CSV table of N, CA and C in Angstrom, one decimal:
chain,number,residue,atom,x,y,z
A,14,MET,N,30.2,-8.1,-24.2
A,14,MET,CA,30.2,-8.0,-22.7
A,14,MET,C,30.2,-6.5,-22.4
A,15,LEU,N,31.0,-5.7,-23.0
A,15,LEU,CA,31.0,-4.2,-22.8
A,15,LEU,C,29.7,-3.6,-23.1
A,16,ARG,N,29.1,-4.0,-24.2
A,16,ARG,CA,27.8,-3.5,-24.6
A,16,ARG,C,26.7,-3.8,-23.5
A,17,LYS,N,26.7,-5.0,-23.0
A,17,LYS,CA,25.8,-5.3,-21.9
A,17,LYS,C,26.0,-4.5,-20.7
A,18,GLY,N,27.3,-4.2,-20.3
A,18,GLY,CA,27.6,-3.4,-19.2
A,18,GLY,C,27.1,-2.0,-19.4
A,19,ILE,N,27.2,-1.5,-20.6
A,19,ILE,CA,26.8,-0.1,-20.9
A,19,ILE,C,25.3,0.0,-20.8
A,20,LEU,N,24.6,-1.0,-21.3
A,20,LEU,CA,23.1,-1.0,-21.3
A,20,LEU,C,22.6,-1.1,-19.8
A,21,VAL,N,23.3,-1.9,-19.0
A,21,VAL,CA,22.9,-2.0,-17.6
A,21,VAL,C,23.1,-0.6,-16.9
A,22,MET,N,24.2,0.1,-17.2
A,22,MET,CA,24.5,1.4,-16.7
A,22,MET,C,23.5,2.4,-17.1
A,23,VAL,N,23.1,2.4,-18.4
A,23,VAL,CA,22.1,3.3,-18.9
A,23,VAL,C,20.8,3.0,-18.2
A,24,GLY,N,20.4,1.7,-17.9
A,24,GLY,CA,19.2,1.4,-17.2
A,24,GLY,C,19.2,1.9,-15.8
A,25,VAL,N,20.3,1.8,-15.1
A,25,VAL,CA,20.5,2.3,-13.7
A,25,VAL,C,20.3,3.8,-13.7
A,26,LEU,N,21.0,4.5,-14.6
A,26,LEU,CA,20.9,5.9,-14.7
A,26,LEU,C,19.5,6.4,-15.0
A,27,ALA,N,18.8,5.7,-15.9
A,27,ALA,CA,17.4,6.0,-16.2
A,27,ALA,C,16.5,5.8,-15.0
A,28,ALA,N,16.7,4.7,-14.3
A,28,ALA,CA,15.9,4.5,-13.1
A,28,ALA,C,16.1,5.6,-12.0
A,29,ASN,N,17.4,6.0,-11.8
A,29,ASN,CA,17.7,7.0,-10.9
A,29,ASN,C,17.1,8.4,-11.3
A,30,ALA,N,17.1,8.6,-12.6
A,30,ALA,CA,16.5,9.9,-13.1
A,30,ALA,C,15.0,9.8,-12.9
A,31,ALA,N,14.4,8.7,-13.2
A,31,ALA,CA,12.9,8.6,-13.0
A,31,ALA,C,12.6,8.8,-11.5
A,32,LEU,N,13.4,8.2,-10.6
A,32,LEU,CA,13.1,8.4,-9.2
A,32,LEU,C,13.3,9.8,-8.8
A,33,ALA,N,14.3,10.5,-9.3
A,33,ALA,CA,14.5,11.9,-8.9
A,33,ALA,C,13.4,12.8,-9.5
A,34,ALA,N,12.8,12.4,-10.6
A,34,ALA,CA,11.7,13.2,-11.2
A,34,ALA,C,10.5,13.1,-10.3
A,35,ASP,N,10.3,12.1,-9.5
A,35,ASP,CA,9.1,11.9,-8.7
A,35,ASP,C,9.3,12.6,-7.3
A,36,MET,N,10.4,13.2,-7.1
A,36,MET,CA,10.7,13.8,-5.8
A,36,MET,C,11.0,15.3,-5.9
A,37,ILE,N,10.7,16.0,-4.9
A,37,ILE,CA,11.0,17.4,-4.8
A,37,ILE,C,12.1,17.4,-3.7
A,38,VAL,N,13.3,18.0,-4.1
A,38,VAL,CA,14.4,18.0,-3.2
A,38,VAL,C,14.8,19.4,-2.9
A,39,LYS,N,15.0,19.7,-1.6
A,39,LYS,CA,15.3,21.1,-1.2
A,39,LYS,C,16.5,21.0,-0.2
A,40,LYS,N,17.5,21.9,-0.4
A,40,LYS,CA,18.7,21.9,0.5
A,40,LYS,C,18.3,22.6,1.8
A,41,SER,N,18.8,22.1,2.9
A,41,SER,CA,18.5,22.7,4.2
A,41,SER,C,19.8,23.2,4.8
A,42,PRO,N,19.8,24.4,5.4
A,42,PRO,CA,21.0,24.9,6.0
A,42,PRO,C,21.1,24.3,7.5
A,43,HIS,N,20.2,23.5,7.9
A,43,HIS,CA,20.1,23.0,9.2
A,43,HIS,C,20.6,21.5,9.3
A,44,SER,N,20.8,21.0,10.5
A,44,SER,CA,21.0,19.5,10.6
A,44,SER,C,19.8,18.8,10.3
A,45,VAL,N,19.9,17.5,10.1
A,45,VAL,CA,18.7,16.7,9.9
A,45,VAL,C,17.7,16.8,11.0
A,46,GLU,N,18.2,16.7,12.3
A,46,GLU,CA,17.3,16.8,13.4
A,46,GLU,C,16.6,18.1,13.5
A,47,ARG,N,17.4,19.2,13.3
A,47,ARG,CA,16.8,20.6,13.3
A,47,ARG,C,15.8,20.8,12.2
A,48,THR,N,16.1,20.2,11.0
A,48,THR,CA,15.2,20.4,9.9
A,48,THR,C,13.9,19.7,10.2
A,49,ILE,N,13.9,18.5,10.7
A,49,ILE,CA,12.7,17.7,11.0
A,49,ILE,C,11.9,18.4,12.2
A,50,ASP,N,12.7,18.9,13.2
A,50,ASP,CA,12.1,19.7,14.3
A,50,ASP,C,11.3,20.9,13.7
A,51,ARG,N,11.9,21.6,12.8
A,51,ARG,CA,11.3,22.8,12.2
A,51,ARG,C,10.1,22.4,11.4
A,52,LEU,N,10.2,21.3,10.7
A,52,LEU,CA,9.0,20.8,9.9
A,52,LEU,C,7.9,20.5,10.9
A,53,SER,N,8.2,19.8,12.0
A,53,SER,CA,7.2,19.4,12.9
A,53,SER,C,6.5,20.6,13.5
A,54,VAL,N,7.2,21.7,13.8
A,54,VAL,CA,6.6,22.9,14.3
A,54,VAL,C,5.7,23.5,13.2
A,55,ALA,N,6.1,23.5,12.0
A,55,ALA,CA,5.3,24.1,10.9
A,55,ALA,C,4.0,23.2,10.7
A,56,VAL,N,4.2,21.9,10.8
A,56,VAL,CA,3.0,21.0,10.7
A,56,VAL,C,2.0,21.3,11.8
A,57,ASP,N,2.5,21.4,13.0
A,57,ASP,CA,1.6,21.7,14.2
A,57,ASP,C,0.9,23.0,14.0
A,58,ALA,N,1.7,24.0,13.6
A,58,ALA,CA,1.1,25.4,13.4
A,58,ALA,C,0.1,25.4,12.3
A,59,ALA,N,0.2,24.6,11.4
A,59,ALA,CA,-0.8,24.5,10.3
A,59,ALA,C,-2.1,23.7,10.7
A,60,GLY,N,-2.0,23.1,11.9
A,60,GLY,CA,-3.2,22.4,12.3
A,60,GLY,C,-3.2,20.9,11.8
A,61,ALA,N,-2.1,20.5,11.3
A,61,ALA,CA,-2.1,19.1,10.8
A,61,ALA,C,-1.6,18.2,11.9
A,62,LYS,N,-1.6,16.9,11.7
A,62,LYS,CA,-1.3,15.9,12.7
A,62,LYS,C,0.0,15.2,12.3
A,63,ILE,N,0.9,15.0,13.2
A,63,ILE,CA,2.1,14.2,13.0
A,63,ILE,C,1.8,12.8,13.4
A,64,PHE,N,2.0,11.8,12.5
A,64,PHE,CA,1.7,10.4,12.8
A,64,PHE,C,2.9,9.6,13.2
A,65,ALA,N,4.1,10.0,12.7
A,65,ALA,CA,5.3,9.2,13.0
A,65,ALA,C,6.5,10.1,12.7
A,66,ARG,N,7.5,9.8,13.4
A,66,ARG,CA,8.9,10.3,13.2
A,66,ARG,C,9.8,9.1,13.2
A,67,VAL,N,10.4,8.8,12.1
A,67,VAL,CA,11.3,7.6,12.1
A,67,VAL,C,12.7,8.0,11.9
A,68,ASP,N,13.5,7.7,12.8
A,68,ASP,CA,15.0,7.9,12.8
A,68,ASP,C,15.6,6.7,12.2
A,69,HIS,N,15.9,6.7,10.9
A,69,HIS,CA,16.5,5.5,10.2
A,69,HIS,C,17.9,5.3,10.7
A,70,ALA,N,18.7,6.3,11.1
A,70,ALA,CA,20.0,6.1,11.5
A,70,ALA,C,20.0,5.4,12.9
A,71,ALA,N,19.0,5.7,13.7
A,71,ALA,CA,18.9,5.0,15.0
A,71,ALA,C,18.6,3.5,14.8
A,72,GLY,N,17.7,3.3,13.8
A,72,GLY,CA,17.4,1.9,13.4
A,72,GLY,C,18.6,1.2,13.0
A,73,ALA,N,19.4,1.8,12.1
A,73,ALA,CA,20.6,1.2,11.7
A,73,ALA,C,21.6,0.9,12.9
A,74,ALA,N,21.7,1.8,13.8
A,74,ALA,CA,22.5,1.6,14.9
A,74,ALA,C,22.1,0.5,15.8
A,75,SER,N,20.8,0.2,15.8
A,75,SER,CA,20.2,-0.9,16.6
A,75,SER,C,20.6,-2.2,16.1
A,76,VAL,N,21.1,-2.3,14.9
A,76,VAL,CA,21.6,-3.6,14.3
A,76,VAL,C,23.1,-3.4,14.0
A,77,GLU,N,23.7,-2.5,14.7
A,77,GLU,CA,25.2,-2.3,14.6
A,77,GLU,C,25.6,-1.9,13.2
A,78,ALA,N,24.8,-1.2,12.5
A,78,ALA,CA,25.1,-0.7,11.2
A,78,ALA,C,25.2,0.8,11.2
A,79,GLU,N,25.9,1.4,10.3
A,79,GLU,CA,26.1,2.9,10.2
A,79,GLU,C,25.2,3.4,9.1
A,80,LEU,N,24.6,4.6,9.4
A,80,LEU,CA,23.9,5.3,8.4
A,80,LEU,C,24.0,6.8,8.8
A,81,ARG,N,24.3,7.6,7.8
A,81,ARG,CA,24.3,9.0,8.0
A,81,ARG,C,22.9,9.5,8.5
A,82,PRO,N,22.8,10.6,9.2
A,82,PRO,CA,21.5,11.0,9.7
A,82,PRO,C,20.4,11.0,8.6
A,83,THR,N,19.3,10.3,8.9
A,83,THR,CA,18.2,10.2,8.0
A,83,THR,C,17.0,10.0,8.8
A,84,THR,N,16.0,11.0,8.7
A,84,THR,CA,14.8,10.9,9.5
A,84,THR,C,13.6,11.3,8.6
A,85,MET,N,12.6,10.5,8.7
A,85,MET,CA,11.3,10.7,8.0
A,85,MET,C,10.2,11.2,8.9
A,86,LEU,N,9.5,12.1,8.5
A,86,LEU,CA,8.3,12.6,9.3
A,86,LEU,C,7.1,12.3,8.4
A,87,MET,N,6.1,11.6,9.1
A,87,MET,CA,4.8,11.3,8.4
A,87,MET,C,3.7,12.2,9.1
A,88,PHE,N,3.0,12.9,8.3
A,88,PHE,CA,2.1,13.9,8.8
A,88,PHE,C,0.9,14.1,7.8
A,89,GLY,N,-0.1,14.6,8.3
A,89,GLY,CA,-1.3,14.9,7.3
A,89,GLY,C,-2.4,15.7,8.0
A,90,ASN,N,-3.3,16.0,7.2
A,90,ASN,CA,-4.5,16.7,7.6
A,90,ASN,C,-5.7,15.9,7.0
A,91,PRO,N,-6.5,15.3,7.9
A,91,PRO,CA,-7.6,14.5,7.3
A,91,PRO,C,-8.5,15.2,6.4
A,92,ALA,N,-8.6,16.6,6.6
A,92,ALA,CA,-9.4,17.4,5.7
A,92,ALA,C,-8.9,17.3,4.2
A,93,LEU,N,-7.6,17.1,4.1
A,93,LEU,CA,-7.0,17.0,2.7
A,93,LEU,C,-6.9,15.5,2.3
A,94,GLY,N,-6.5,14.7,3.2
A,94,GLY,CA,-6.3,13.3,2.9
A,94,GLY,C,-7.5,12.5,2.6
A,95,THR,N,-8.6,12.8,3.3
A,95,THR,CA,-9.8,12.0,3.1
A,95,THR,C,-10.4,12.1,1.7
A,96,PRO,N,-10.5,13.3,1.2
A,96,PRO,CA,-11.0,13.4,-0.2
A,96,PRO,C,-10.2,12.6,-1.2
A,97,ALA,N,-8.9,12.6,-1.0
A,97,ALA,CA,-8.0,11.7,-1.9
A,97,ALA,C,-8.4,10.3,-1.7
A,98,LEU,N,-8.5,9.9,-0.5
A,98,LEU,CA,-8.9,8.5,-0.2
A,98,LEU,C,-10.3,8.1,-0.8
A,99,GLN,N,-11.2,9.1,-0.7
A,99,GLN,CA,-12.5,8.9,-1.3
A,99,GLN,C,-12.5,8.7,-2.8
A,100,LEU,N,-11.5,9.3,-3.5
A,100,LEU,CA,-11.4,9.2,-4.9
A,100,LEU,C,-10.7,7.9,-5.3
A,101,ALA,N,-9.7,7.4,-4.4
A,101,ALA,CA,-9.0,6.2,-4.7
A,101,ALA,C,-8.4,5.7,-3.3
A,102,GLN,N,-9.0,4.7,-2.8
A,102,GLN,CA,-8.6,4.2,-1.5
A,102,GLN,C,-7.2,3.7,-1.5
A,103,THR,N,-6.7,3.3,-2.6
A,103,THR,CA,-5.3,2.9,-2.7
A,103,THR,C,-4.3,4.0,-2.4
A,104,SER,N,-4.8,5.2,-2.4
A,104,SER,CA,-3.9,6.4,-2.1
A,104,SER,C,-3.4,6.3,-0.7
A,105,GLY,N,-4.1,5.5,0.1
A,105,GLY,CA,-3.7,5.3,1.5
A,105,GLY,C,-2.3,4.7,1.7
A,106,LEU,N,-1.8,4.1,0.6
A,106,LEU,CA,-0.4,3.6,0.6
A,106,LEU,C,0.6,4.8,0.7
A,107,ASP,N,0.2,5.9,0.2
A,107,ASP,CA,1.1,7.1,0.2
A,107,ASP,C,0.6,8.2,1.1
A,108,LEU,N,-0.5,8.0,1.8
A,108,LEU,CA,-1.0,8.9,2.8
A,108,LEU,C,-0.9,8.3,4.1
A,109,PRO,N,-0.7,9.0,5.2
A,109,PRO,CA,-0.4,10.5,5.2
A,109,PRO,C,0.9,10.8,4.4
A,110,LEU,N,1.1,12.1,4.2
A,110,LEU,CA,2.3,12.5,3.5
A,110,LEU,C,3.5,12.3,4.3
A,111,ARG,N,4.7,12.3,3.6
A,111,ARG,CA,6.0,12.1,4.3
A,111,ARG,C,7.0,13.0,3.7
A,112,ALA,N,7.9,13.4,4.6
A,112,ALA,CA,9.1,14.1,4.1
A,112,ALA,C,10.3,13.5,4.8
A,113,LEU,N,11.4,13.4,4.1
A,113,LEU,CA,12.6,12.8,4.6
A,113,LEU,C,13.8,13.8,4.6
A,114,ALA,N,14.4,13.9,5.7
A,114,ALA,CA,15.6,14.8,5.8
A,114,ALA,C,16.8,13.8,5.9
A,115,TYR,N,17.8,14.1,5.1
A,115,TYR,CA,19.0,13.2,5.2
A,115,TYR,C,20.3,14.0,4.9
A,116,GLU,N,21.4,13.5,5.4
A,116,GLU,CA,22.7,14.2,5.2
A,116,GLU,C,23.5,13.3,4.2
A,117,ASP,N,24.0,14.0,3.2
A,117,ASP,CA,24.8,13.2,2.2
A,117,ASP,C,26.2,13.1,2.7
A,118,ALA,N,27.0,12.4,1.9
A,118,ALA,CA,28.4,12.1,2.2
A,118,ALA,C,29.3,13.4,2.4
A,119,ASP,N,28.8,14.5,1.8
A,119,ASP,CA,29.5,15.8,1.9
A,119,ASP,C,29.0,16.6,3.1
A,120,GLY,N,28.1,16.1,3.9
A,120,GLY,CA,27.5,16.9,5.0
A,120,GLY,C,26.4,17.8,4.7
A,121,GLN,N,25.9,17.8,3.4
A,121,GLN,CA,24.8,18.7,3.0
A,121,GLN,C,23.5,17.9,3.4
A,122,VAL,N,22.6,18.7,4.0
A,122,VAL,CA,21.3,18.2,4.4
A,122,VAL,C,20.3,18.5,3.3
A,123,TYR,N,19.4,17.5,3.0
A,123,TYR,CA,18.4,17.7,2.1
A,123,TYR,C,17.0,17.3,2.7
A,124,LEU,N,16.0,18.0,2.3
A,124,LEU,CA,14.6,17.7,2.7
A,124,LEU,C,13.9,17.3,1.4
A,125,VAL,N,13.4,16.1,1.3
A,125,VAL,CA,12.8,15.5,0.1
A,125,VAL,C,11.4,15.0,0.3
A,126,TYR,N,10.6,15.1,-0.7
A,126,TYR,CA,9.2,14.5,-0.6
A,126,TYR,C,8.7,14.3,-2.0
A,127,ARG,N,7.8,13.4,-2.1
A,127,ARG,CA,7.1,13.1,-3.4
A,127,ARG,C,6.1,14.1,-3.7
A,128,ASP,N,6.0,14.5,-4.9
A,128,ASP,CA,5.0,15.5,-5.4
A,128,ASP,C,3.6,14.8,-5.3
A,129,PRO,N,2.7,15.4,-4.5
A,129,PRO,CA,1.4,14.8,-4.4
A,129,PRO,C,0.7,14.5,-5.8
A,130,GLN,N,1.1,15.3,-6.8
A,130,GLN,CA,0.5,15.1,-8.1
A,130,GLN,C,0.8,13.7,-8.6
A,131,ASP,N,1.8,13.0,-8.1
A,131,ASP,CA,2.1,11.7,-8.5
A,131,ASP,C,1.1,10.7,-8.0
A,132,LEU,N,0.3,11.1,-7.0
A,132,LEU,CA,-0.8,10.2,-6.6
A,132,LEU,C,-1.8,10.0,-7.7
A,133,ALA,N,-2.0,11.0,-8.6
A,133,ALA,CA,-2.9,10.8,-9.7
A,133,ALA,C,-2.6,9.6,-10.6
A,134,GLU,N,-1.3,9.6,-11.0
A,134,GLU,CA,-0.9,8.5,-11.9
A,134,GLU,C,-0.8,7.2,-11.1
A,135,ASP,N,-0.3,7.2,-9.9
A,135,ASP,CA,-0.1,6.0,-9.2
A,135,ASP,C,-1.4,5.3,-8.7
A,136,HIS,N,-2.4,6.1,-8.5
A,136,HIS,CA,-3.7,5.6,-7.9
A,136,HIS,C,-4.9,5.9,-8.7
A,137,GLY,N,-4.7,6.4,-9.9
A,137,GLY,CA,-5.9,6.6,-10.8
A,137,GLY,C,-6.7,7.8,-10.4
A,138,LEU,N,-6.2,8.7,-9.7
A,138,LEU,CA,-6.9,9.9,-9.3
A,138,LEU,C,-7.0,10.9,-10.5
A,139,PRO,N,-8.0,11.7,-10.6
A,139,PRO,CA,-8.0,12.7,-11.7
A,139,PRO,C,-6.8,13.6,-11.6
A,140,GLY,N,-6.0,13.8,-12.6
A,140,GLY,CA,-4.9,14.7,-12.6
A,140,GLY,C,-5.1,16.1,-12.2
A,141,ASP,N,-6.4,16.5,-12.4
A,141,ASP,CA,-6.7,17.9,-12.0
A,141,ASP,C,-7.5,18.0,-10.7
A,142,ALA,N,-7.4,16.9,-9.9
A,142,ALA,CA,-8.1,16.9,-8.6
A,142,ALA,C,-7.6,18.0,-7.7
A,143,GLU,N,-8.5,18.8,-7.2
A,143,GLU,CA,-8.2,20.0,-6.4
A,143,GLU,C,-7.4,19.6,-5.2
A,144,VAL,N,-7.7,18.5,-4.6
A,144,VAL,CA,-7.1,18.0,-3.4
A,144,VAL,C,-5.6,17.8,-3.6
A,145,LEU,N,-5.1,17.4,-4.7
A,145,LEU,CA,-3.7,17.2,-5.0
A,145,LEU,C,-3.0,18.5,-5.1
A,146,ALA,N,-3.6,19.5,-5.7
A,146,ALA,CA,-3.0,20.8,-5.7
A,146,ALA,C,-2.9,21.4,-4.3
A,147,LYS,N,-3.9,21.2,-3.5
A,147,LYS,CA,-3.9,21.7,-2.1
A,147,LYS,C,-2.7,21.0,-1.3
A,148,MET,N,-2.6,19.7,-1.5
A,148,MET,CA,-1.5,19.0,-0.8
A,148,MET,C,-0.2,19.5,-1.3
A,149,ALA,N,0.0,19.7,-2.6
A,149,ALA,CA,1.3,20.2,-3.1
A,149,ALA,C,1.6,21.6,-2.5
A,150,GLY,N,0.6,22.4,-2.5
A,150,GLY,CA,0.8,23.8,-1.9
A,150,GLY,C,1.2,23.7,-0.5
A,151,ALA,N,0.5,22.9,0.3
A,151,ALA,CA,0.7,22.8,1.7
A,151,ALA,C,2.2,22.2,2.0
A,152,LEU,N,2.5,21.2,1.2
A,152,LEU,CA,3.9,20.6,1.4
A,152,LEU,C,4.9,21.6,1.0
A,153,GLY,N,4.7,22.3,0.0
A,153,GLY,CA,5.7,23.4,-0.4
A,153,GLY,C,5.9,24.4,0.7
A,154,LYS,N,4.8,24.9,1.2
A,154,LYS,CA,4.9,25.9,2.3
A,154,LYS,C,5.5,25.3,3.6
A,155,LEU,N,5.1,24.1,4.0
A,155,LEU,CA,5.7,23.5,5.2
A,155,LEU,C,7.2,23.3,5.1
A,156,THR,N,7.5,22.7,4.0
A,156,THR,CA,9.0,22.4,3.8
A,156,THR,C,9.8,23.7,3.6
A,157,ASP,N,9.2,24.7,3.0
A,157,ASP,CA,10.0,26.0,2.9
A,157,ASP,C,10.2,26.5,4.3
A,158,LYS,N,9.2,26.4,5.2
A,158,LYS,CA,9.4,26.9,6.6
A,158,LYS,C,10.5,26.1,7.3
A,159,ALA,N,10.6,24.8,7.0
A,159,ALA,CA,11.6,24.0,7.7
A,159,ALA,C,13.0,24.3,7.3
A,160,ILE,N,13.2,24.8,6.1
A,160,ILE,CA,14.5,25.0,5.6
A,160,ILE,C,14.9,26.5,5.6
A,161,GLU,N,14.0,27.4,5.9
A,161,GLU,CA,14.4,28.8,5.9
A,161,GLU,C,15.5,29.1,6.9
A,162,PRO,N,16.4,30.0,6.6
A,162,PRO,CA,17.6,30.2,7.6
A,162,PRO,C,17.1,30.8,8.9
């Protein structure tokens, strides 16, 4: 019984490690709302389009549940997204791009997003597709602007 429990725990830890490997996580010195506001400004300034802003904590409150501040911003630039979709239409499951700001139990705010290079493996895109490198660069710059002091 103990061995089975250890194997389950190892499996859970491995799954969490795999999940973390697929995400880029940055600490933010701002609140969740301010982090997403700053990201929105950076996205607009870059000429990209904001498609949605989802306040998960508000959603939880609507069903009388509690959730620490957690907000997702969905945004993109058709000039970058369309070439990825042309290579593999299933990439539309992960496009437009998304970033999530959340507050942990200690009050630290994080801004997290999936590395666009993961689209290659998930959707059969060429790993060296220039569009993925451009998306990764854009996401890096935009999220850096959102979290700068």
